[in-house]
mmCIF file of C-alpha atoms in Angstrom:
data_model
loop_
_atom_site.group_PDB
_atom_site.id
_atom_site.type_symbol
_atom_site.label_atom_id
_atom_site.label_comp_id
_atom_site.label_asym_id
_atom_site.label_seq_id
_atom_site.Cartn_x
_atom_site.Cartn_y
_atom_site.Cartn_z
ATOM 1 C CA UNK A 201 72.868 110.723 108.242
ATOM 2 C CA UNK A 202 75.725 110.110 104.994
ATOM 3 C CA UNK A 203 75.685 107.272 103.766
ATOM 4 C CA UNK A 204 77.531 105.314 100.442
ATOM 5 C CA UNK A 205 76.004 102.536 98.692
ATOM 6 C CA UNK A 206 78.213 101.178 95.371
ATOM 7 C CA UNK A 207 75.172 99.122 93.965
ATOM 8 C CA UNK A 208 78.024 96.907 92.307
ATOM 9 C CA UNK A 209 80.625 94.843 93.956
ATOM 10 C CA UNK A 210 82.683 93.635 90.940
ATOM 11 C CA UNK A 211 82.493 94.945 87.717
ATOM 12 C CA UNK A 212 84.152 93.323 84.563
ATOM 13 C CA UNK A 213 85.214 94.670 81.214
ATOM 14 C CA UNK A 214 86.992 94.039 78.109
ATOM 15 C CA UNK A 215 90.225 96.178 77.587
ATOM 16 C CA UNK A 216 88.917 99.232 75.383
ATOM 17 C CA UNK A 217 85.233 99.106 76.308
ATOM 18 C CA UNK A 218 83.869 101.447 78.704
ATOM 19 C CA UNK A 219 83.463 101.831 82.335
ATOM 20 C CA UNK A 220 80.974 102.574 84.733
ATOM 21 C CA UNK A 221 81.257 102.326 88.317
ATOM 22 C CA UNK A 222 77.774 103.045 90.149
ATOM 23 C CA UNK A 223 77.405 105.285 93.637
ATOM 24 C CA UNK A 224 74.541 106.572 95.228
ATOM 25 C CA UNK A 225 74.475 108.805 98.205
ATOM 26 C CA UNK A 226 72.623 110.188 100.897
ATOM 27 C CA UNK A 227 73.405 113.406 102.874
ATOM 28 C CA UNK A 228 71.468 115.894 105.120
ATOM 29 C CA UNK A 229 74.138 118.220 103.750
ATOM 30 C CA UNK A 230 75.012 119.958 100.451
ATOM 31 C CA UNK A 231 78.549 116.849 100.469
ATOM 32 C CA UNK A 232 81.415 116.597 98.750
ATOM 33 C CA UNK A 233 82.025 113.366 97.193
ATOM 34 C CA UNK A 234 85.176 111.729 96.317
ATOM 35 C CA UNK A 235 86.289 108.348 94.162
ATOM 36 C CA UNK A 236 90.005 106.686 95.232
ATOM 37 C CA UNK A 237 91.689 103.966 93.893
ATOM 38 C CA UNK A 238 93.435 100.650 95.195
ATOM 39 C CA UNK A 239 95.875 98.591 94.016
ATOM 40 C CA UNK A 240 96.607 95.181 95.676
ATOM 41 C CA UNK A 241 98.356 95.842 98.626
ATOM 42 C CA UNK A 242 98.538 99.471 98.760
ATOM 43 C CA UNK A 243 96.767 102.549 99.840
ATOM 44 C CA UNK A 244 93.913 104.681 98.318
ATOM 45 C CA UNK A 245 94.430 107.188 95.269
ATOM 46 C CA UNK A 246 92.385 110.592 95.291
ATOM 47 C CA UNK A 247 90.748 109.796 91.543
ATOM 48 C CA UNK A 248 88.918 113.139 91.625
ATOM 49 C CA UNK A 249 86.467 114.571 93.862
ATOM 50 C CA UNK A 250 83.394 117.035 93.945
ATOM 51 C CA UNK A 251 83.318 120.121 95.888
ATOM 52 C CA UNK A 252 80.121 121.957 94.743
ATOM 53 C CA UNK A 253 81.893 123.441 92.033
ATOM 54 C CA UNK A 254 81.222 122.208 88.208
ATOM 55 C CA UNK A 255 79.751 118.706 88.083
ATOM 56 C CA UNK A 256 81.155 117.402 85.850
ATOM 57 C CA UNK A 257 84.234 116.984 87.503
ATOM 58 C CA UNK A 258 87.468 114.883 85.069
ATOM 59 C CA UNK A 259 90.073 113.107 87.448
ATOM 60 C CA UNK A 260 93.485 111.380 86.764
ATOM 61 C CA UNK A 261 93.900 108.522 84.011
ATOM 62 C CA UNK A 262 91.095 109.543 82.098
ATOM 63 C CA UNK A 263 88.250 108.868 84.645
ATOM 64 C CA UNK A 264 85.805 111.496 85.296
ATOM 65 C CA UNK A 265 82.498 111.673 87.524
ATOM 66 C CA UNK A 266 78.800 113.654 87.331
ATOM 67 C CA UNK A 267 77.538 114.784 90.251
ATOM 68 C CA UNK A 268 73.220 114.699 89.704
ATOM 69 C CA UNK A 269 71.985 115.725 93.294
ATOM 70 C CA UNK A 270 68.261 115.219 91.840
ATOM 71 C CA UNK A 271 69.458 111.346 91.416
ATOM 72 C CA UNK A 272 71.792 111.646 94.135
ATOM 73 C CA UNK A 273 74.322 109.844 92.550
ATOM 74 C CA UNK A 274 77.958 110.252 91.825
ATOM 75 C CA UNK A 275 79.008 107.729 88.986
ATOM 76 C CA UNK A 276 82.289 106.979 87.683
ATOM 77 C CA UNK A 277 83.028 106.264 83.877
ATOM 78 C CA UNK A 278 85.672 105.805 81.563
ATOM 79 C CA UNK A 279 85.678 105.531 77.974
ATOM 80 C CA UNK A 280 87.944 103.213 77.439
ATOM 81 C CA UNK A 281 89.450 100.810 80.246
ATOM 82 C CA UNK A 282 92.915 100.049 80.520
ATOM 83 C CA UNK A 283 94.366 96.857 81.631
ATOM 84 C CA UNK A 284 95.902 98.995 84.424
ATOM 85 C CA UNK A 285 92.486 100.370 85.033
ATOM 86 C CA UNK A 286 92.155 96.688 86.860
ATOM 87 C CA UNK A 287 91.764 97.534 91.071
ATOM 88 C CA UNK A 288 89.122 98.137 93.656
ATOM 89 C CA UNK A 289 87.096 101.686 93.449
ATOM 90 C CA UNK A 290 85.838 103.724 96.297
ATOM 91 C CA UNK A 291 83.196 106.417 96.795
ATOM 92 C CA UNK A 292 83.513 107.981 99.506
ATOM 93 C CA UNK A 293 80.965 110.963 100.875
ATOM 94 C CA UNK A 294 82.097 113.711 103.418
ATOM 95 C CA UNK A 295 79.721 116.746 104.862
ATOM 96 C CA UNK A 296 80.397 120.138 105.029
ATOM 97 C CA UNK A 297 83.219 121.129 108.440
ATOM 98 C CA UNK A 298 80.416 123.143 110.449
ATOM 99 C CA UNK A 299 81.501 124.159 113.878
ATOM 100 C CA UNK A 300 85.464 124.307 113.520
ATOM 101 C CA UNK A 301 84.963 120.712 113.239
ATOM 102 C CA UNK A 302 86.566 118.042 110.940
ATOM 103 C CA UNK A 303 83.811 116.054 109.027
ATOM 104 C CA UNK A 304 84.359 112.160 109.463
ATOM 105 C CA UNK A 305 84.716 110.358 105.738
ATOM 106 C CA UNK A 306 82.201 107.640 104.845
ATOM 107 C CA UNK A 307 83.521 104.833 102.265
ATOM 108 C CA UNK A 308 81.338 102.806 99.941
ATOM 109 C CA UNK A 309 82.368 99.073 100.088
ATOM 110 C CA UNK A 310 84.524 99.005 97.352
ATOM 111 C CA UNK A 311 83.900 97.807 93.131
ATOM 112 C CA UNK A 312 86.307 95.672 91.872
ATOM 113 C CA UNK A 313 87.305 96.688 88.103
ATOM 114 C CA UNK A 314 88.736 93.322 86.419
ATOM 115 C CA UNK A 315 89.119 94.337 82.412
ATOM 116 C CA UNK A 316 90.055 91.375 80.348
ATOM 117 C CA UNK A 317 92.083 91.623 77.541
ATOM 118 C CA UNK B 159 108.198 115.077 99.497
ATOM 119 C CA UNK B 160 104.994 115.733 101.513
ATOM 120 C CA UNK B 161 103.440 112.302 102.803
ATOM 121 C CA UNK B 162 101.834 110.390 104.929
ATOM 122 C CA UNK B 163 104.247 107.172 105.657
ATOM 123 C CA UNK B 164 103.221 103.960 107.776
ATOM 124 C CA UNK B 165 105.541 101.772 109.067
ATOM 125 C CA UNK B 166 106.699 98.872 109.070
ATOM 126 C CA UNK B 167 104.428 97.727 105.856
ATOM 127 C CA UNK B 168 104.601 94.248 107.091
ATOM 128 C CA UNK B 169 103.810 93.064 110.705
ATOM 129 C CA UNK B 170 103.578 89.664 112.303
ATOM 130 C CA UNK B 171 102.144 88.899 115.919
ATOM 131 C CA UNK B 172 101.941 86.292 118.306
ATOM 132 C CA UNK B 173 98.598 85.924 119.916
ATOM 133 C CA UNK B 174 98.744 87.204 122.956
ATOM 134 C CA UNK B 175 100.846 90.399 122.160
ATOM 135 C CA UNK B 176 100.267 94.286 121.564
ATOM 136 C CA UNK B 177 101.606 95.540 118.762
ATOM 137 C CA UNK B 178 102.302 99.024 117.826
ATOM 138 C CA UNK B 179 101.551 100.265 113.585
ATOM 139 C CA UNK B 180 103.154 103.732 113.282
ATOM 140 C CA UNK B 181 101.591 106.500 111.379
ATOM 141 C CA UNK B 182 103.499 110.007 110.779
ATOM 142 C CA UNK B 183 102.469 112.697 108.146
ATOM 143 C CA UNK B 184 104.351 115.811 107.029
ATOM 144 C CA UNK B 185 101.313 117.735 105.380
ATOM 145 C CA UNK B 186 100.453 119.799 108.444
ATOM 146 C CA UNK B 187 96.759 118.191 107.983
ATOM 147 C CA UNK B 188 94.709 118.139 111.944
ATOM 148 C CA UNK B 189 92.882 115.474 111.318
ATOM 149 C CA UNK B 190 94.360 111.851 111.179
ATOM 150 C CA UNK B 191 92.122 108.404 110.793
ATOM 151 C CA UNK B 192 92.495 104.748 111.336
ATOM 152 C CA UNK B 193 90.486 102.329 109.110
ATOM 153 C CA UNK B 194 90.913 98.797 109.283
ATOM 154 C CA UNK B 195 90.321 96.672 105.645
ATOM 155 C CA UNK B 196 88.873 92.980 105.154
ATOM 156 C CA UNK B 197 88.159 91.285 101.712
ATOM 157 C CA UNK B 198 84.785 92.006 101.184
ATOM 158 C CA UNK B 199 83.652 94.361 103.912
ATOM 159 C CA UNK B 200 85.272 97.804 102.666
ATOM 160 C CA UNK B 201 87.133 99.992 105.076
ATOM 161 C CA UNK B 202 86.285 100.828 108.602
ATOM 162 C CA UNK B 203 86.800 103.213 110.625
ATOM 163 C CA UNK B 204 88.227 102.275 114.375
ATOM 164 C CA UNK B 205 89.613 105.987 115.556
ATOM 165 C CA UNK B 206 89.951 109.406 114.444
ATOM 166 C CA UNK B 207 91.225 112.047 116.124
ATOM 167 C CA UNK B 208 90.699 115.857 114.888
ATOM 168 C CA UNK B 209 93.110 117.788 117.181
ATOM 169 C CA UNK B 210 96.298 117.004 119.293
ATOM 170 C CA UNK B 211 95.955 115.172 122.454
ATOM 171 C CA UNK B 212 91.855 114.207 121.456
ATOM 172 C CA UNK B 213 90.512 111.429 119.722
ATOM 173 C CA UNK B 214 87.463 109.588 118.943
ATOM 174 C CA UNK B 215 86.388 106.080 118.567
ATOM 175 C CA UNK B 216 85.220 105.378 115.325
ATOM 176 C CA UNK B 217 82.517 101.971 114.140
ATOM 177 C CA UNK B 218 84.992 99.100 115.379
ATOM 178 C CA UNK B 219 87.855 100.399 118.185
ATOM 179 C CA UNK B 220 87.574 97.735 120.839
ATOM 180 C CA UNK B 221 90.771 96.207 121.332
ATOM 181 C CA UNK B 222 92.317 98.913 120.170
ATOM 182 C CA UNK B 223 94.123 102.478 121.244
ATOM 183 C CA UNK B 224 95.625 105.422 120.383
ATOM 184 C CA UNK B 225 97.669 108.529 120.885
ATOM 185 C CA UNK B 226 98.352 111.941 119.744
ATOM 186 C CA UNK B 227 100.404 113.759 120.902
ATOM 187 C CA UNK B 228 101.456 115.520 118.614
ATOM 188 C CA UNK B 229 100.052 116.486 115.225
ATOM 189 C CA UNK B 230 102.294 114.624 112.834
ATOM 190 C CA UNK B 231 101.989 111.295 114.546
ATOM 191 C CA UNK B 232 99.038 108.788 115.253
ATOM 192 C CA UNK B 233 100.173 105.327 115.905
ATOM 193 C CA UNK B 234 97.807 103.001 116.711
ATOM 194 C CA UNK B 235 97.964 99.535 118.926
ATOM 195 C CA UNK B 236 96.671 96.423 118.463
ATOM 196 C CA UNK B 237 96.157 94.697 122.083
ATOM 197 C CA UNK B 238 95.802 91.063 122.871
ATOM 198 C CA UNK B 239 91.877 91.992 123.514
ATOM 199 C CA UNK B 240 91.312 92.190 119.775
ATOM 200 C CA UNK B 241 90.072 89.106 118.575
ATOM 201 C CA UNK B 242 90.433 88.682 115.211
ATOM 202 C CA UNK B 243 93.335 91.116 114.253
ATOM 203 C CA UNK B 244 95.029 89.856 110.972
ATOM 204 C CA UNK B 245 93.684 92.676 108.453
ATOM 205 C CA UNK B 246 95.507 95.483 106.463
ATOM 206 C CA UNK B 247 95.366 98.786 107.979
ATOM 207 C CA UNK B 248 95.179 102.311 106.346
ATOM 208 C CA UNK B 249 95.975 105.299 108.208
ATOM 209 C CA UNK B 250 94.735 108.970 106.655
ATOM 210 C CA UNK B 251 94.897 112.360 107.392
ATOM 211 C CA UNK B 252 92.743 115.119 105.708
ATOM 212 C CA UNK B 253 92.166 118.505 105.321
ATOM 213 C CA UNK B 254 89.513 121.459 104.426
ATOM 214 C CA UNK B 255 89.505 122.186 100.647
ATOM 215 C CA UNK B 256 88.695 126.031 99.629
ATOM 216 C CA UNK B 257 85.140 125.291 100.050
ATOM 217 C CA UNK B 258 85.681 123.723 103.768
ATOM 218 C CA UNK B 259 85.033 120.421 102.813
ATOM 219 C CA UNK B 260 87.865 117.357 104.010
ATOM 220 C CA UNK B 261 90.101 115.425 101.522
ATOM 221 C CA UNK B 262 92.044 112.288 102.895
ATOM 222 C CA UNK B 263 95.556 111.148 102.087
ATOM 223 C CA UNK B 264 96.307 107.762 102.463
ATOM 224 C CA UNK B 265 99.169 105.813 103.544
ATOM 225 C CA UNK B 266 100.394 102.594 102.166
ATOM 226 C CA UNK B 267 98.719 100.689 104.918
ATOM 227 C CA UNK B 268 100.035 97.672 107.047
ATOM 228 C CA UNK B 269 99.569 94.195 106.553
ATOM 229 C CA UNK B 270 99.225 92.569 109.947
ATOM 230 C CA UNK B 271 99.187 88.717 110.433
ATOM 231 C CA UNK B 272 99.033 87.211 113.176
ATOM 232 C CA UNK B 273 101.194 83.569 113.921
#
């Protein structure tokens, strides 16, 4: 069975320091692992995503993620956080469509970035 | 522009009364979600629904129901059985990637209070 543990519920950081968001995973299935963003009040942001392609995969605003399937974990970093870096992160893990059929999404609970100034 | 749009973005409710949160998409995706959001407890997932005209309950959907039928539209209703409904709910619809595997668009959810 997936399932999505962020081992950190908040997460704070000074404006220029870096950023690391933790997620671990478990699949029975080679997945394909995604991090959105969330501003207050709004709805998620594809950040990047892994598809069993390179993994090291780079995403929008400077954010990137490494896929290490021997750790099974998917972490999200930044070098240098931006005030407008400040919202609530998701991991979210997905198996492969087998059968015609659509695979069902399974979200972390959510980090919340604050960065300070 | 393809989207996903939900509507209205802000909804009040008197206990006691269904309500209706709309949910349309224009990216020709098959698969559409509802996911409910609390401070604190993440997303969840209270239907999904992978073809037209079939759905599926998802962790949380009692007090809840759904339609499709038709692809672009999902709308989901709130009845006066669910007990605790104030929340802020995202709909999604997704997609395979090249390599088969789904990615989810998100609307810009609905805030839900009830009075």
């Amino acid at each position: 069975a997936q399932s999505v543990t962020q081992l950190d519920s908040h997460v704070s950081v000074s404006e220029g320091t870096p950023v690391l968001l933790r997620c671990n995973y478990s699949s029975s299935y080679s997945p394909s692992l995604f991090w959105y963003v969330q501003h207050p009040n709004k709805g998620l942001q594809l950040l990047l995503k892994y598809t069993s392609a390179a993994t090291l995969v780079k995403g929008i605003n400077g954010f990137e993620a490494e896929f290490k399937k021997s750790e099974t974990s998917f972490h999200l970093t930044k070098p240098s956080a931006h005030m407008s870096d400040a919202a609530e992160y998701f991991c979210v893990v997905s198996e492969p469509n087998y059968g015609g059929s659509q695979g069902n999404l399974i979200f972390g609970k959510g980090t919340k970035l604050s960065v300070k100034p | 522009d393809g989207g996903i749009t939900q509507s209205p973005k802000y909804l009040f409710r008197k206990e006691g009364q269904n309500v209706t949160l709309s949910c349309e998409q224009n990216l020709n995706h098959d698969a559409m979600y509802w996911y409910r959001q609390d401070p604190g407890q993440g997303l969840r997932l209270i239907y999904y629904s992978q073809i037209v005209n079939d759905f599926q309950k998802g962790d949380i959907a009692e007090g809840y129901s759904v339609s499709r039928e038709k692809k672009e539209s999902f709308p989901l209703t709130v009845t006066s059985a669910q007990k605790n409904p104030t929340a802020f709910y995202l709909c999604a619809s997704s997609t395979r990637t090249g390599t088969g595997r789904t990615e989810a668009f998100f609307g810009q959810g609905t805030r839900l209070t009830v009075v």
